Tab-separated table of C-alpha atoms and ligand atoms in Angstrom:
chain	number	residue	atom	x	y	z
A	26	MET	CA	1.109	3.168	18.602
A	27	SER	CA	4.422	1.249	18.464
A	28	GLY	CA	3.968	-0.434	15.142
A	29	HIS	CA	0.709	-2.230	15.585
A	30	SER	CA	-2.218	-0.482	13.776
A	31	HIS	CA	-5.774	-0.446	14.984
A	32	GLY	CA	-6.196	-4.005	13.093
A	33	ASP	CA	-3.357	-5.310	15.289
A	34	ILE	CA	-0.849	-5.690	12.443
A	35	ASP	CA	2.677	-5.388	13.446
A	36	TRP	CA	3.817	-2.941	10.874
A	37	ALA	CA	7.490	-2.930	11.897
A	38	ASP	CA	7.563	-6.568	11.105
A	39	ARG	CA	6.401	-5.920	7.519
A	40	LEU	CA	9.452	-3.752	6.823
A	41	THR	CA	11.218	-6.197	4.410
A	42	GLN	CA	8.028	-6.886	2.450
A	43	LEU	CA	7.051	-3.193	2.200
A	44	ARG	CA	10.616	-2.444	0.829
A	45	MET	CA	10.297	-5.110	-1.709
A	46	ALA	CA	6.859	-3.949	-2.812
A	47	ASP	CA	8.293	-0.416	-3.085
A	48	ALA	CA	10.881	-1.455	-5.408
A	49	LEU	CA	8.535	-3.446	-7.510
A	50	ASP	CA	5.835	-0.714	-7.633
A	51	ALA	CA	8.225	2.215	-8.323
A	52	GLU	CA	8.005	2.012	-12.141
A	53	ALA	CA	4.233	2.111	-11.974
A	54	LEU	CA	3.898	4.791	-9.338
A	55	ALA	CA	6.448	7.263	-10.677
A	56	PRO	CA	3.988	8.503	-13.296
A	57	VAL	CA	1.355	8.767	-10.537
A	58	ALA	CA	3.563	11.072	-8.505
A	59	ARG	CA	4.050	13.173	-11.723
A	60	ARG	CA	0.470	13.313	-12.371
A	61	LEU	CA	-0.554	14.242	-8.901
A	62	LEU	CA	2.102	16.944	-8.526
A	63	GLY	CA	0.873	18.316	-11.815
A	64	LEU	CA	-2.450	19.108	-10.149
A	65	VAL	CA	-0.879	21.451	-7.626
A	66	GLY	CA	1.069	24.821	-7.819
A	67	GLU	CA	4.794	25.424	-7.480
A	68	ARG	CA	6.821	24.550	-4.418
A	69	PRO	CA	3.854	22.624	-2.834
A	70	ALA	CA	3.700	21.126	0.596
A	71	VAL	CA	3.052	17.353	0.291
A	72	VAL	CA	2.197	14.952	3.074
A	73	ASP	CA	2.539	11.251	2.646
A	74	VAL	CA	0.326	9.755	5.319
A	75	GLY	CA	1.076	6.217	6.372
A	76	CYS	CA	4.311	6.472	4.296
A	77	GLY	CA	5.402	3.036	5.331
A	78	ALA	CA	8.982	2.344	4.178
A	79	GLY	CA	8.737	5.458	1.878
A	80	GLY	CA	8.384	4.003	-1.621
A	81	MET	CA	5.991	6.710	-2.804
A	82	SER	CA	7.681	9.338	-0.577
A	83	VAL	CA	10.899	8.810	-2.658
A	84	LEU	CA	9.021	9.232	-5.946
A	85	LEU	CA	7.311	12.277	-4.666
A	86	ALA	CA	10.615	13.690	-3.421
A	87	ARG	CA	12.250	13.191	-6.808
A	88	GLU	CA	9.444	14.694	-8.660
A	89	LEU	CA	9.411	17.741	-6.321
A	90	ALA	CA	13.099	18.217	-6.858
A	91	ARG	CA	12.596	17.974	-10.586
A	92	ARG	CA	10.070	20.767	-10.290
A	93	GLY	CA	12.005	23.143	-8.220
A	94	GLY	CA	11.363	21.926	-4.834
A	95	GLY	CA	8.805	22.060	-2.103
A	96	THR	CA	8.077	20.419	1.346
A	97	LEU	CA	7.518	16.739	1.922
A	98	VAL	CA	6.159	15.510	5.212
A	99	LEU	CA	6.528	11.818	6.002
A	100	PHE	CA	3.733	10.776	8.538
A	101	ASP	CA	3.471	7.390	10.002
A	102	ALA	CA	2.581	5.678	13.245
A	103	THR	CA	5.351	3.202	13.170
A	104	PRO	CA	8.684	4.589	14.274
A	105	LYS	CA	10.835	1.948	12.516
A	106	LEU	CA	9.082	2.479	9.209
A	107	LEU	CA	9.366	6.192	9.566
A	108	VAL	CA	13.088	5.983	10.100
A	109	GLU	CA	13.398	3.776	6.901
A	110	ALA	CA	11.222	6.346	4.945
A	111	GLU	CA	13.533	9.297	6.200
A	112	ARG	CA	16.649	7.155	5.107
A	113	ALA	CA	15.111	6.381	1.640
A	114	VAL	CA	13.985	10.029	0.970
A	115	ALA	CA	17.343	11.564	2.169
A	116	GLU	CA	19.104	9.710	-0.688
A	117	VAL	CA	16.951	11.480	-3.430
A	118	ALA	CA	15.553	14.757	-1.908
A	119	GLY	CA	18.404	17.202	-2.706
A	120	GLU	CA	18.522	20.654	-1.290
A	121	SER	CA	15.303	22.105	-2.890
A	122	VAL	CA	13.101	19.619	-0.936
A	123	GLU	CA	12.572	20.225	2.764
A	124	VAL	CA	11.758	16.939	4.508
A	125	VAL	CA	9.827	16.829	7.683
A	126	SER	CA	9.207	13.525	9.564
A	127	LEU	CA	6.274	13.163	11.898
A	128	LEU	CA	5.400	10.304	14.106
A	129	GLY	CA	1.637	10.127	14.726
A	130	ASP	CA	-1.612	8.535	14.454
A	131	LEU	CA	-4.225	9.552	11.839
A	132	THR	CA	-6.901	8.987	14.301
A	133	ASP	CA	-5.415	11.286	17.029
A	134	PRO	CA	-8.007	14.015	17.636
A	135	ALA	CA	-4.995	16.383	18.323
A	136	LEU	CA	-3.311	15.519	14.935
A	137	ALA	CA	-0.925	18.266	14.082
A	138	VAL	CA	0.282	18.195	10.533
A	139	PRO	CA	1.286	21.295	8.464
A	140	ALA	CA	-1.314	22.558	5.905
A	141	ALA	CA	-0.734	20.641	2.496
A	142	ASP	CA	-1.300	21.212	-1.249
A	143	LEU	CA	-1.290	17.448	-1.778
A	144	VAL	CA	-2.040	14.760	0.718
A	145	TRP	CA	-1.230	11.079	-0.340
A	146	ALA	CA	-2.390	8.165	1.715
A	147	SER	CA	-1.857	4.720	0.302
A	148	GLY	CA	-3.167	1.530	2.036
A	149	VAL	CA	-3.745	3.279	5.358
A	150	VAL	CA	-7.323	4.516	5.499
A	151	HIS	CA	-8.588	0.887	5.412
A	152	HIS	CA	-6.784	0.296	8.616
A	153	VAL	CA	-8.755	2.936	10.521
A	154	GLY	CA	-12.168	2.095	12.175
A	155	ASP	CA	-14.023	5.010	10.730
A	156	GLN	CA	-12.731	5.416	7.244
A	157	GLN	CA	-15.064	8.245	6.340
A	158	ALA	CA	-13.929	10.234	9.387
A	159	ALA	CA	-10.288	9.520	8.331
A	160	LEU	CA	-11.000	10.984	4.904
A	161	ARG	CA	-12.570	14.073	6.516
A	162	THR	CA	-9.473	14.322	8.655
A	163	LEU	CA	-7.239	14.051	5.620
A	164	ALA	CA	-9.259	16.554	3.648
A	165	GLY	CA	-8.999	18.840	6.568
A	166	LEU	CA	-5.144	18.948	6.093
A	167	LEU	CA	-5.629	20.572	2.788
A	168	ARG	CA	-5.297	24.139	1.847
A	169	PRO	CA	-7.952	25.571	-0.555
A	170	GLY	CA	-7.303	24.220	-3.869
A	171	GLY	CA	-5.388	21.271	-2.448
A	172	VAL	CA	-5.763	17.605	-3.634
A	173	LEU	CA	-6.259	14.532	-1.518
A	174	ALA	CA	-5.203	11.339	-3.359
A	175	ILE	CA	-5.702	7.908	-1.870
A	176	SER	CA	-4.617	4.548	-3.098
A	177	GLU	CA	-7.166	1.939	-2.088
A	178	GLY	CA	-8.832	-1.081	-3.776
A	179	GLY	CA	-7.726	-1.889	-7.304
A	180	LEU	CA	-7.100	-5.365	-8.712
A	181	GLU	CA	-5.498	-7.917	-6.347
A	182	MET	CA	-2.041	-8.937	-7.546
A	183	ARG	CA	-1.690	-12.265	-9.315
A	184	CYS	CA	1.673	-14.000	-9.073
A	185	LEU	CA	1.166	-17.792	-9.486
A	186	PRO	CA	0.474	-20.228	-12.278
A	187	TRP	CA	-2.806	-22.011	-12.099
A	188	GLU	CA	-1.181	-25.279	-11.599
A	189	LEU	CA	1.855	-25.575	-9.318
A	190	GLY	CA	2.526	-29.318	-9.291
A	191	VAL	CA	1.569	-29.354	-5.507
A	192	GLY	CA	-1.780	-29.320	-4.034
A	193	ARG	CA	-5.103	-28.665	-5.992
A	194	PRO	CA	-5.001	-26.185	-9.052
A	195	GLY	CA	-6.283	-22.700	-8.450
A	196	LEU	CA	-4.425	-22.170	-5.140
A	197	GLU	CA	-4.164	-18.450	-5.804
A	198	GLN	CA	-7.828	-17.804	-6.146
A	199	ARG	CA	-8.327	-19.580	-2.767
A	200	LEU	CA	-5.655	-17.494	-1.158
A	201	HIS	CA	-7.513	-14.418	-2.378
A	202	ALA	CA	-10.749	-15.648	-1.004
A	203	ALA	CA	-9.172	-16.375	2.295
A	204	ARG	CA	-7.560	-13.016	2.407
A	205	ALA	CA	-10.898	-11.354	1.755
A	206	SER	CA	-12.233	-13.218	4.868
A	207	TRP	CA	-9.123	-12.066	6.890
A	208	PHE	CA	-9.820	-8.513	5.667
A	209	GLU	CA	-13.402	-8.704	6.722
A	210	ALA	CA	-12.385	-9.903	10.172
A	211	MET	CA	-9.495	-7.422	10.399
A	212	ARG	CA	-12.029	-4.574	9.722
A	213	ALA	CA	-14.579	-5.895	12.150
A	214	GLY	CA	-11.831	-6.163	14.830
A	215	ILE	CA	-10.793	-2.592	14.703
A	216	PRO	CA	-12.194	-0.881	17.780
A	217	GLY	CA	-14.811	1.687	16.589
A	218	SER	CA	-15.056	0.064	13.253
A	219	VAL	CA	-17.988	1.362	11.229
A	220	ALA	CA	-19.456	0.280	7.898
A	221	MET	CA	-18.756	2.474	4.886
A	222	PRO	CA	-21.216	0.868	2.396
A	223	TYR	CA	-20.164	2.821	-0.672
A	224	GLY	CA	-17.084	3.281	-2.830
A	225	TRP	CA	-14.068	5.427	-2.346
A	226	PRO	CA	-14.926	8.139	-4.948
A	227	ARG	CA	-18.247	8.757	-3.089
A	228	ALA	CA	-16.400	8.750	0.159
A	229	LEU	CA	-14.152	11.595	-1.123
A	230	ARG	CA	-17.115	13.512	-2.138
A	231	GLU	CA	-18.696	12.953	1.293
A	232	ALA	CA	-15.351	14.344	2.729
A	233	GLY	CA	-16.189	17.736	1.075
A	234	LEU	CA	-13.970	17.284	-2.120
A	235	GLN	CA	-14.764	18.076	-5.686
A	236	ASP	CA	-13.601	17.143	-9.070
A	237	VAL	CA	-13.246	13.532	-7.874
A	238	GLU	CA	-11.724	11.041	-10.233
A	239	SER	CA	-10.131	7.666	-10.200
A	240	PHE	CA	-7.440	6.030	-12.311
A	241	GLY	CA	-5.295	2.885	-12.294
A	242	ALA	CA	-1.733	2.050	-12.163
A	243	LEU	CA	-0.669	-1.204	-13.593
A	244	ILE	CA	1.867	-3.340	-11.802
A	245	ASP	CA	3.370	-5.617	-14.479
A	246	HIS	CA	6.369	-7.878	-13.847
A	247	PRO	CA	6.225	-10.640	-16.380
A	248	MET	CA	7.951	-14.046	-15.861
A	249	PRO	CA	10.743	-14.996	-15.551
A	250	GLY	CA	11.433	-11.863	-13.479
A	251	SER	CA	14.174	-10.898	-11.144
A	252	ASP	CA	15.322	-12.503	-7.952
A	253	LEU	CA	13.597	-9.681	-6.153
A	254	LEU	CA	10.267	-10.680	-7.733
A	255	ARG	CA	10.678	-14.300	-6.762
A	256	GLU	CA	11.636	-13.361	-3.215
A	257	TYR	CA	8.544	-11.074	-3.016
A	258	VAL	CA	6.342	-13.922	-4.329
A	259	VAL	CA	7.556	-16.221	-1.660
A	260	GLN	CA	6.991	-13.575	1.019
A	261	ARG	CA	3.607	-12.703	-0.228
A	262	VAL	CA	2.343	-16.302	-0.368
A	263	GLY	CA	3.883	-16.849	3.122
A	264	TRP	CA	2.116	-13.781	4.474
A	265	PHE	CA	-1.280	-14.761	2.995
A	266	ALA	CA	-0.881	-18.202	4.471
A	267	GLU	CA	0.057	-16.927	7.865
A	268	SER	CA	-2.544	-14.142	8.109
A	269	ALA	CA	-5.398	-15.980	6.452
A	270	GLY	CA	-4.451	-19.671	7.211
A	271	GLU	CA	-7.469	-20.308	9.219
A	272	TRP	CA	-9.630	-19.701	6.113
A	273	LEU	CA	-7.673	-22.284	4.086
A	274	ASP	CA	-8.219	-25.964	4.222
A	275	ALA	CA	-5.529	-28.391	5.379
A	276	ASP	CA	-4.463	-29.192	1.780
A	277	ASP	CA	-3.998	-25.594	0.817
A	278	ARG	CA	-2.045	-24.959	4.090
A	279	ALA	CA	0.270	-27.854	3.320
A	280	ALA	CA	0.677	-26.691	-0.304
A	281	THR	CA	1.658	-23.089	0.734
A	282	ALA	CA	3.998	-24.583	3.332
A	283	THR	CA	5.760	-26.641	0.674
A	284	LEU	CA	5.783	-23.742	-1.907
A	285	THR	CA	7.528	-21.346	0.661
A	286	ASP	CA	9.992	-23.889	1.953
A	287	PRO	CA	13.537	-23.398	0.521
A	288	GLN	CA	14.234	-27.063	1.094
A	289	SER	CA	11.332	-28.224	-1.041
A	290	PRO	CA	11.570	-29.075	-4.680
A	291	HIS	CA	8.526	-27.079	-5.205
A	292	PHE	CA	9.911	-23.885	-3.675
A	293	LEU	CA	8.522	-20.791	-5.504
A	294	GLY	CA	11.831	-19.017	-5.069
A	295	ARG	CA	13.411	-21.217	-7.738
A	296	ARG	CA	10.691	-21.025	-10.336
A	297	ASP	CA	10.943	-19.176	-13.605
A	298	ASP	CA	7.196	-18.834	-14.051
A	299	VAL	CA	6.048	-16.544	-11.188
A	300	TYR	CA	5.169	-13.005	-12.057
A	301	LEU	CA	3.365	-10.045	-10.611
A	302	PHE	CA	0.357	-8.621	-12.467
A	303	GLY	CA	-2.300	-6.324	-10.974
A	304	ALA	CA	-3.335	-2.769	-10.521
A	305	LYS	CA	-3.558	-0.090	-7.886
A	306	ALA	CA	-6.585	2.170	-7.840
A	307	ILE	CA	-6.031	5.884	-7.071
A	308	HIS	CA	-8.901	8.144	-6.248
A	309	CYS	CA	-8.501	11.878	-5.771
A	310	GLY	CA	-10.511	14.972	-5.245
A	311	ARG	CA	-9.801	18.711	-4.640
A	312	LEU	CA	-10.804	21.065	-1.878
A	313	ARG	CA	-12.560	24.102	-3.507
B	421	LIG	C1	-0.140	-0.988	4.192
B	421	LIG	S1	1.065	0.025	4.773
B	421	LIG	C2	1.132	1.181	3.486
B	421	LIG	C3	2.566	1.798	3.431
B	421	LIG	C4	2.589	2.639	2.120
B	421	LIG	N1	1.849	3.817	2.204
B	421	LIG	C5	2.433	1.809	0.810
B	421	LIG	O1	1.337	2.123	0.244
B	421	LIG	O2	3.135	0.903	0.628
B	421	LIG	C6	0.220	1.017	6.150
B	421	LIG	C7	1.020	2.026	6.694
B	421	LIG	O3	0.198	2.910	7.392
B	421	LIG	C8	0.660	3.025	8.759
B	421	LIG	N2	-0.555	3.258	9.629
B	421	LIG	C9	-1.423	2.277	9.953
B	421	LIG	N3	-2.446	2.864	10.721
B	421	LIG	C10	-1.992	4.230	10.880
B	421	LIG	C11	-2.592	5.303	11.553
B	421	LIG	N4	-3.674	5.190	12.317
B	421	LIG	N5	-2.043	6.409	11.502
B	421	LIG	C12	-0.752	6.617	10.922
B	421	LIG	N6	-0.203	5.628	10.185
B	421	LIG	C13	-0.725	4.412	10.263
B	421	LIG	C14	1.448	1.771	9.083
B	421	LIG	O4	2.496	2.071	10.065
B	421	LIG	C15	2.029	1.451	7.760
B	421	LIG	O5	3.315	2.126	7.481
């Protein structure tokens, strides 16, 4: 796989937005890295599956270094993202953390990843046709006593005021609805896609894990926010309109085009009232 996942997303093309999201999520995810590494023993082996641009990998590496070291395996199917994750981790890992980089596909039957004490997989399992099988694969990477933690679901990020002075009020809600339709079509379009008609905690139990629990990480960047926040919001609205545009009506498509156009007086990138507010859900379980 060169960068397109099974849902035909060009992940390499998403690098800029992934990096921005990594920067904005870091404050909320640092305590998650701390909490998860608190569940495993000393000098653990940790695998970040679908590590993307390496946002969480960096936080895991920092926390490993703080705790006396260990091994961190970066695993992704997109070469360009893996290189970026390696670069980001190299800046923080220090000598006590051994970093291993693996290019591969989670669905590969010959998947070869070292045994792990902690497997982290954020936003990747839902891109695999058989999500339950993917969770079994991930659980199969664990040593006895090891923990699998996934970040899936949660509360969709909000970033826009209700009224924007262009188009109809409530655009963001309609963007989310369009995005849900896109998601449904994306899932249906993955070869070998099968339904998983139950929630993530149950799926972890079905994968053979015990002590399953879920918790949230709040992403909260209030207005007026930084230039990075504004840039991210512009990218995010543009990406929603691009990927889910066919589920928007003509007025909403025109509004999103205006809002993301730097030449427009309505350009989101110059507003002082955009924000980012939402929550990531983390689900984890242990192999006994
Ligand atoms: C939504 S991004 C998530 C990146 C990062 N984990 C995060 O939470 O920001 C999905 C990542 O999973 C990778 N990916 C998608 N399908 C994969 C597969 N079948 N095997 C391995 N990696 C995959 C993509 O290359 C991309 O880096």
